[in-house]
GROMACS .gro file of C-alpha atoms in nm:
model
  312
    1MET     CA    1   1.612  -3.128  -0.946
    2ASP     CA    2   1.427  -2.871  -0.737
    3ILE     CA    3   1.603  -2.537  -0.687
    4LYS     CA    4   1.639  -2.434  -0.325
    5PRO     CA    5   1.381  -2.160  -0.260
    6LEU     CA    6   1.473  -1.810  -0.156
    7THR     CA    7   1.348  -1.736   0.194
    8TRP     CA    8   1.347  -1.437   0.426
    9ASP     CA    9   1.341  -1.562   0.786
   10GLY     CA   10   1.124  -1.854   0.679
   11LYS     CA   11   0.894  -1.653   0.450
   12ARG     CA   12   0.910  -1.707   0.075
   13TYR     CA   13   0.869  -1.338   0.006
   14HIS     CA   14   1.066  -1.033   0.119
   15SER     CA   15   0.832  -0.907   0.389
   16LEU     CA   16   0.832  -0.557   0.535
   17ASN     CA   17   0.864  -0.703   0.886
   18TYR     CA   18   1.184  -0.885   0.782
   19TYR     CA   19   1.324  -0.579   0.610
   20LEU     CA   20   1.262  -0.340   0.900
   21ARG     CA   21   1.396  -0.583   1.161
   22LYS     CA   22   1.713  -0.625   0.956
   23LYS     CA   23   1.750  -0.249   0.905
   24PHE     CA   24   1.680  -0.137   1.262
   25GLY     CA   25   1.764  -0.448   1.463
   26GLN     CA   26   1.426  -0.477   1.633
   27LYS     CA   27   1.051  -0.467   1.583
   28VAL     CA   28   0.925  -0.156   1.400
   29PHE     CA   29   0.559  -0.050   1.409
   30LYS     CA   30   0.376   0.169   1.161
   31LEU     CA   31   0.170   0.440   1.329
   32SER     CA   32  -0.113   0.514   1.083
   33LEU     CA   33  -0.208   0.881   1.094
   34ASP     CA   34  -0.486   1.105   0.967
   35ALA     CA   35  -0.335   1.451   0.927
   36GLY     CA   36  -0.658   1.616   0.813
   37PHE     CA   37  -0.580   1.626   0.440
   38THR     CA   38  -0.825   1.605   0.153
   39CYS     CA   39  -0.769   1.498  -0.208
   40PRO     CA   40  -0.794   1.669  -0.550
   41ASN     CA   41  -1.029   1.390  -0.649
   42ARG     CA   42  -1.268   1.494  -0.371
   43ASP     CA   43  -1.239   1.871  -0.338
   44GLY     CA   44  -1.355   1.941  -0.694
   45THR     CA   45  -1.011   2.000  -0.848
   46ILE     CA   46  -1.051   1.675  -1.043
   47SER     CA   47  -1.376   1.535  -0.909
   48LYS     CA   48  -1.596   1.537  -0.601
   49GLU     CA   49  -1.666   1.163  -0.591
   50GLY     CA   50  -1.313   1.040  -0.528
   51CYS     CA   51  -1.182   0.705  -0.640
   52TYR     CA   52  -1.490   0.484  -0.640
   53PHE     CA   53  -1.345   0.225  -0.398
   54CYS     CA   54  -1.220   0.480  -0.143
   55SER     CA   55  -1.398   0.503   0.191
   56SER     CA   56  -1.521   0.820   0.355
   57ARG     CA   57  -1.198   0.821   0.559
   58GLY     CA   58  -0.978   0.832   0.253
   59SER     CA   59  -0.851   0.474   0.295
   60GLY     CA   60  -0.748   0.561   0.649
   61ASP     CA   61  -1.017   0.362   0.829
   62PHE     CA   62  -0.769   0.231   1.085
   63ALA     CA   63  -0.565   0.550   1.114
   64GLY     CA   64  -0.562   0.782   1.414
   65GLU     CA   65  -0.858   0.995   1.508
   66ARG     CA   66  -0.908   1.279   1.261
   67GLY     CA   67  -0.909   1.613   1.440
   68LYS     CA   68  -0.660   1.510   1.704
   69SER     CA   69  -0.305   1.638   1.672
   70ILE     CA   70  -0.035   1.421   1.519
   71THR     CA   71   0.128   1.391   1.861
   72GLU     CA   72  -0.197   1.281   2.027
   73GLN     CA   73  -0.268   1.024   1.757
   74MET     CA   74   0.081   0.879   1.782
   75GLU     CA   75   0.068   0.842   2.157
   76GLN     CA   76  -0.272   0.672   2.143
   77ILE     CA   77  -0.158   0.426   1.875
   78LYS     CA   78   0.166   0.349   2.061
   79LYS     CA   79  -0.035   0.245   2.367
   80VAL     CA   80  -0.246   0.007   2.157
   81MET     CA   81   0.061  -0.142   1.986
   82HIS     CA   82   0.235  -0.204   2.315
   83GLN     CA   83  -0.054  -0.413   2.442
   84LYS     CA   84   0.080  -0.678   2.200
   85TRP     CA   85   0.451  -0.593   2.180
   86LYS     CA   86   0.641  -0.450   2.476
   87ALA     CA   87   0.906  -0.263   2.280
   88GLY     CA   88   0.984  -0.134   1.934
   89LEU     CA   89   1.056   0.162   1.713
   90TYR     CA   90   0.810   0.351   1.493
   91ILE     CA   91   0.746   0.462   1.137
   92ALA     CA   92   0.505   0.757   1.122
   93TYR     CA   93   0.270   0.658   0.839
   94PHE     CA   94   0.071   0.944   0.689
   95GLN     CA   95  -0.205   0.729   0.546
   96ALA     CA   96  -0.546   0.893   0.513
   97PHE     CA   97  -0.630   1.085   0.193
   98THR     CA   98  -0.348   1.252  -0.006
   99ASN     CA   99  -0.057   1.331   0.222
  100THR     CA  100   0.135   1.568  -0.005
  101TYR     CA  101  -0.170   1.775  -0.096
  102ALA     CA  102  -0.111   2.089   0.110
  103PRO     CA  103   0.120   2.393   0.117
  104VAL     CA  104   0.478   2.283   0.166
  105ASP     CA  105   0.516   2.474   0.496
  106ARG     CA  106   0.221   2.284   0.639
  107LEU     CA  107   0.366   1.953   0.520
  108ARG     CA  108   0.702   2.035   0.674
  109GLU     CA  109   0.539   2.114   1.010
  110LEU     CA  110   0.342   1.790   1.017
  111TYR     CA  111   0.629   1.568   0.906
  112GLN     CA  112   0.873   1.724   1.154
  113THR     CA  113   0.622   1.694   1.437
  114ALA     CA  114   0.596   1.321   1.366
  115LEU     CA  115   0.972   1.278   1.348
  116ALA     CA  116   1.013   1.452   1.683
  117SER     CA  117   0.808   1.187   1.863
  118PRO     CA  118   1.024   0.953   2.077
  119GLY     CA  119   1.121   0.631   1.900
  120VAL     CA  120   1.027   0.743   1.550
  121VAL     CA  121   1.292   0.632   1.299
  122GLY     CA  122   1.125   0.727   0.973
  123LEU     CA  123   0.831   0.846   0.768
  124ALA     CA  124   0.596   0.675   0.524
  125ILE     CA  125   0.388   0.909   0.310
  126ALA     CA  126   0.094   0.786   0.103
  127THR     CA  127  -0.006   1.004  -0.189
  128ARG     CA  128  -0.127   1.023  -0.548
  129PRO     CA  129   0.125   1.031  -0.835
  130ASP     CA  130  -0.028   1.359  -0.957
  131CYS     CA  131   0.036   1.537  -0.625
  132LEU     CA  132   0.413   1.573  -0.624
  133PRO     CA  133   0.500   1.928  -0.734
  134GLU     CA  134   0.865   2.031  -0.735
  135GLU     CA  135   0.853   2.210  -0.399
  136VAL     CA  136   0.712   1.897  -0.235
  137LEU     CA  137   0.976   1.680  -0.402
  138ASP     CA  138   1.241   1.919  -0.268
  139LEU     CA  139   1.102   1.876   0.084
  140LEU     CA  140   1.093   1.497   0.049
  141GLN     CA  141   1.452   1.496  -0.072
  142GLU     CA  142   1.552   1.707   0.228
  143LEU     CA  143   1.379   1.466   0.465
  144ASN     CA  144   1.530   1.167   0.289
  145ARG     CA  145   1.877   1.295   0.376
  146LYS     CA  146   1.784   1.313   0.745
  147THR     CA  147   1.569   1.006   0.809
  148TYR     CA  148   1.439   0.684   0.663
  149LEU     CA  149   1.159   0.763   0.418
  150TRP     CA  150   0.937   0.592   0.169
  151VAL     CA  151   0.666   0.741  -0.050
  152GLU     CA  152   0.368   0.521  -0.131
  153LEU     CA  153   0.209   0.587  -0.469
  154GLY     CA  154  -0.142   0.461  -0.534
  155LEU     CA  155  -0.124   0.309  -0.881
  156GLN     CA  156  -0.399   0.044  -0.842
  157THR     CA  157  -0.383  -0.071  -1.208
  158ILE     CA  158  -0.182  -0.013  -1.525
  159HIS     CA  159  -0.499  -0.033  -1.738
  160GLU     CA  160  -0.642   0.304  -1.839
  161ARG     CA  161  -0.992   0.171  -1.902
  162THR     CA  162  -1.007   0.054  -1.540
  163ALA     CA  163  -0.864   0.381  -1.412
  164ARG     CA  164  -1.147   0.564  -1.590
  165MET     CA  165  -1.412   0.319  -1.468
  166VAL     CA  166  -1.318   0.372  -1.102
  167ASN     CA  167  -1.252   0.747  -1.141
  168LEU     CA  168  -0.885   0.749  -1.042
  169GLY     CA  169  -0.824   1.082  -1.214
  170TYR     CA  170  -0.475   0.981  -1.336
  171ASN     CA  171  -0.322   0.706  -1.545
  172TYR     CA  172  -0.019   0.476  -1.559
  173GLU     CA  173   0.191   0.734  -1.744
  174THR     CA  174   0.139   0.980  -1.456
  175PHE     CA  175   0.258   0.711  -1.216
  176LEU     CA  176   0.572   0.647  -1.423
  177GLN     CA  177   0.655   1.017  -1.428
  178ALA     CA  178   0.620   1.040  -1.049
  179LEU     CA  179   0.830   0.727  -1.001
  180GLU     CA  180   1.107   0.871  -1.218
  181LYS     CA  181   1.112   1.196  -1.021
  182LEU     CA  182   1.135   1.011  -0.690
  183ASN     CA  183   1.405   0.781  -0.823
  184GLN     CA  184   1.607   1.077  -0.943
  185ARG     CA  185   1.606   1.210  -0.587
  186GLY     CA  186   1.695   0.875  -0.432
  187ILE     CA  187   1.361   0.838  -0.252
  188ASP     CA  188   1.229   0.486  -0.190
  189THR     CA  189   0.899   0.431  -0.367
  190VAL     CA  190   0.627   0.179  -0.283
  191ALA     CA  191   0.357   0.105  -0.540
  192HIS     CA  192   0.006   0.016  -0.429
  193ILE     CA  193  -0.211  -0.208  -0.651
  194ILE     CA  194  -0.562  -0.345  -0.608
  195LEU     CA  195  -0.671  -0.688  -0.730
  196GLY     CA  196  -1.037  -0.742  -0.819
  197LEU     CA  197  -1.117  -0.406  -0.978
  198PRO     CA  198  -1.428  -0.405  -1.202
  199GLY     CA  199  -1.377  -0.514  -1.562
  200GLU     CA  200  -1.039  -0.677  -1.502
  201ASP     CA  201  -0.980  -1.047  -1.560
  202TYR     CA  202  -0.700  -1.264  -1.428
  203GLU     CA  203  -0.463  -1.176  -1.711
  204ASP     CA  204  -0.523  -0.802  -1.667
  205MET     CA  205  -0.433  -0.820  -1.300
  206LEU     CA  206  -0.134  -1.045  -1.359
  207LEU     CA  207  -0.005  -0.803  -1.622
  208THR     CA  208  -0.018  -0.518  -1.370
  209GLY     CA  209   0.192  -0.724  -1.131
  210LYS     CA  210   0.438  -0.844  -1.395
  211THR     CA  211   0.482  -0.488  -1.523
  212LEU     CA  212   0.564  -0.355  -1.177
  213GLY     CA  213   0.814  -0.634  -1.131
  214LYS     CA  214   1.028  -0.470  -1.401
  215LEU     CA  215   1.017  -0.119  -1.255
  216PRO     CA  216   1.274   0.048  -1.025
  217LEU     CA  217   1.057   0.014  -0.716
  218GLN     CA  218   1.170  -0.046  -0.361
  219GLY     CA  219   0.838  -0.174  -0.233
  220LEU     CA  220   0.503  -0.320  -0.339
  221LYS     CA  221   0.170  -0.328  -0.160
  222ILE     CA  222  -0.094  -0.570  -0.292
  223HIS     CA  223  -0.450  -0.511  -0.177
  224LEU     CA  224  -0.774  -0.696  -0.235
  225LEU     CA  225  -1.063  -0.480  -0.356
  226HIS     CA  226  -1.313  -0.424  -0.077
  227LEU     CA  227  -1.665  -0.312  -0.155
  228MET     CA  228  -1.774  -0.086   0.129
  229GLU     CA  229  -2.107   0.071   0.205
  230GLY     CA  230  -2.132   0.435   0.104
  231THR     CA  231  -1.873   0.420  -0.174
  232PRO     CA  232  -1.955   0.499  -0.539
  233LEU     CA  233  -1.835   0.150  -0.626
  234VAL     CA  234  -2.165   0.018  -0.492
  235ARG     CA  235  -2.334   0.156  -0.807
  236LEU     CA  236  -2.113  -0.060  -1.029
  237TYR     CA  237  -2.181  -0.362  -0.810
  238GLU     CA  238  -2.557  -0.311  -0.827
  239ALA     CA  239  -2.530  -0.271  -1.205
  240GLY     CA  240  -2.358  -0.611  -1.230
  241LYS     CA  241  -2.021  -0.465  -1.329
  242LEU     CA  242  -1.829  -0.598  -1.030
  243ASN     CA  243  -1.770  -0.961  -0.938
  244PHE     CA  244  -1.579  -1.064  -0.629
  245LEU     CA  245  -1.271  -1.281  -0.647
  246SER     CA  246  -1.287  -1.603  -0.449
  247GLN     CA  247  -1.025  -1.661  -0.183
  248GLU     CA  248  -0.866  -1.933  -0.396
  249GLU     CA  249  -0.849  -1.705  -0.700
  250TYR     CA  250  -0.695  -1.427  -0.495
  251VAL     CA  251  -0.434  -1.651  -0.333
  252ASN     CA  252  -0.330  -1.799  -0.668
  253LEU     CA  253  -0.310  -1.456  -0.828
  254VAL     CA  254  -0.096  -1.313  -0.548
  255VAL     CA  255   0.147  -1.604  -0.576
  256ASP     CA  256   0.155  -1.571  -0.956
  257ILE     CA  257   0.245  -1.203  -0.917
  258LEU     CA  258   0.509  -1.266  -0.649
  259GLU     CA  259   0.690  -1.500  -0.885
  260TYR     CA  260   0.752  -1.204  -1.119
  261ILE     CA  261   0.860  -0.954  -0.851
  262SER     CA  262   1.231  -0.891  -0.797
  263PRO     CA  263   1.355  -1.036  -0.466
  264GLU     CA  264   1.497  -0.691  -0.389
  265ILE     CA  265   1.149  -0.536  -0.372
  266VAL     CA  266   1.003  -0.533  -0.022
  267ILE     CA  267   0.648  -0.665   0.003
  268HIS     CA  268   0.460  -0.427   0.231
  269ARG     CA  269   0.124  -0.599   0.214
  270LEU     CA  270  -0.043  -0.905   0.057
  271THR     CA  271  -0.403  -0.836   0.154
  272GLY     CA  272  -0.591  -0.561   0.333
  273ASP     CA  273  -0.838  -0.467   0.603
  274SER     CA  274  -1.180  -0.311   0.591
  275PRO     CA  275  -1.412  -0.216   0.877
  276ARG     CA  276  -1.637  -0.517   0.936
  277HIS     CA  277  -1.949  -0.303   0.970
  278LEU     CA  278  -1.890  -0.138   0.629
  279LEU     CA  279  -1.777  -0.436   0.426
  280ILE     CA  280  -2.021  -0.569   0.167
  281GLY     CA  281  -1.776  -0.812   0.015
  282PRO     CA  282  -1.588  -1.028  -0.029
  283ARG     CA  283  -1.658  -1.136   0.328
  284TRP     CA  284  -1.384  -1.399   0.328
  285SER     CA  285  -1.135  -1.111   0.339
  286LEU     CA  286  -1.220  -1.061   0.707
  287ARG     CA  287  -1.022  -1.380   0.779
  288LYS     CA  288  -0.695  -1.197   0.717
  289TRP     CA  289  -0.461  -1.447   0.880
  290GLU     CA  290  -0.627  -1.736   0.697
  291VAL     CA  291  -0.560  -1.556   0.368
  292LEU     CA  292  -0.197  -1.486   0.456
  293ASN     CA  293  -0.144  -1.844   0.570
  294SER     CA  294  -0.300  -1.970   0.246
  295ILE     CA  295  -0.052  -1.759   0.046
  296ASP     CA  296   0.235  -1.909   0.246
  297ASP     CA  297   0.094  -2.258   0.192
  298GLU     CA  298   0.055  -2.207  -0.183
  299LEU     CA  299   0.415  -2.089  -0.216
  300VAL     CA  300   0.528  -2.407  -0.037
  301ARG     CA  301   0.295  -2.629  -0.240
  302ARG     CA  302   0.442  -2.493  -0.566
  303ASN     CA  303   0.795  -2.488  -0.423
  304SER     CA  304   0.791  -2.125  -0.530
  305TRP     CA  305   0.912  -1.789  -0.398
  306GLN     CA  306   0.929  -1.419  -0.482
  307GLY     CA  307   1.112  -1.370  -0.810
  308LYS     CA  308   1.123  -1.739  -0.906
  309ARG     CA  309   1.019  -1.672  -1.265
  310LEU     CA  310   1.286  -1.404  -1.300
  311SER     CA  311   1.574  -1.646  -1.235
  312GLY     CA  312   1.774  -1.766  -1.533
   0.00000   0.00000   0.00000
């Protein structure tokens, strides 16, 4: 006898849209910001090349215009969002580069400026697990008492050999230490992983997902590897060390991973975007809605759902 699937407003995974609507009672938009930060993996502290897959905009290719104030960026993005949706609340998402990599007074100023914008109900802060010193953790804890907050940690993979190959500059143990510190302070943590990294096979990627499914996370973001012009990853591709996943492989892998993720973990993303003019491959990733629909279809075909393999 088939078990009745878990669903979240018709979806077979616990989507961010569902979670935010339930929490705030209406549509909530993320306003992706570029606050002018850099990264220790770019400024020479660790390296000057950065993570090999990271674009020149520090993975903030669709964030606000660098150089404009936070307030200006937010107002511009709100206008774009409201061309599609008439009303909603906002999460200020500090996305580009490493958004805890600055003096704490500067961070406080930027975060508070964002929170002061009308309609903003929380902050999302993307950073590296090796960029959370105690004074920054203290600030995050302070903010967490006042507003809704999540911190997004770029893990990408649990496998150290891959981390070295793509020049992450940190490893899985560093991620675990950062996660523990955030958990101790009651701060929601979202892990970011990339599927399709060079040298990883299906089992390697599935193991990353299954491992995260056992951790005290509040959110998970799954991203397809994009090869973009101008990134150091192009060297690995030209050397034959990078093969693209097919759409079918990616969809099956995402569904396999979802089956091992606790239903309590919010799924923030199941694929990703890349600027069309920069993308070398895989080109099928440009059909974002087709990919998302295929994931939905595969969950239905299997009669599966997030956390299915955890039950019993």
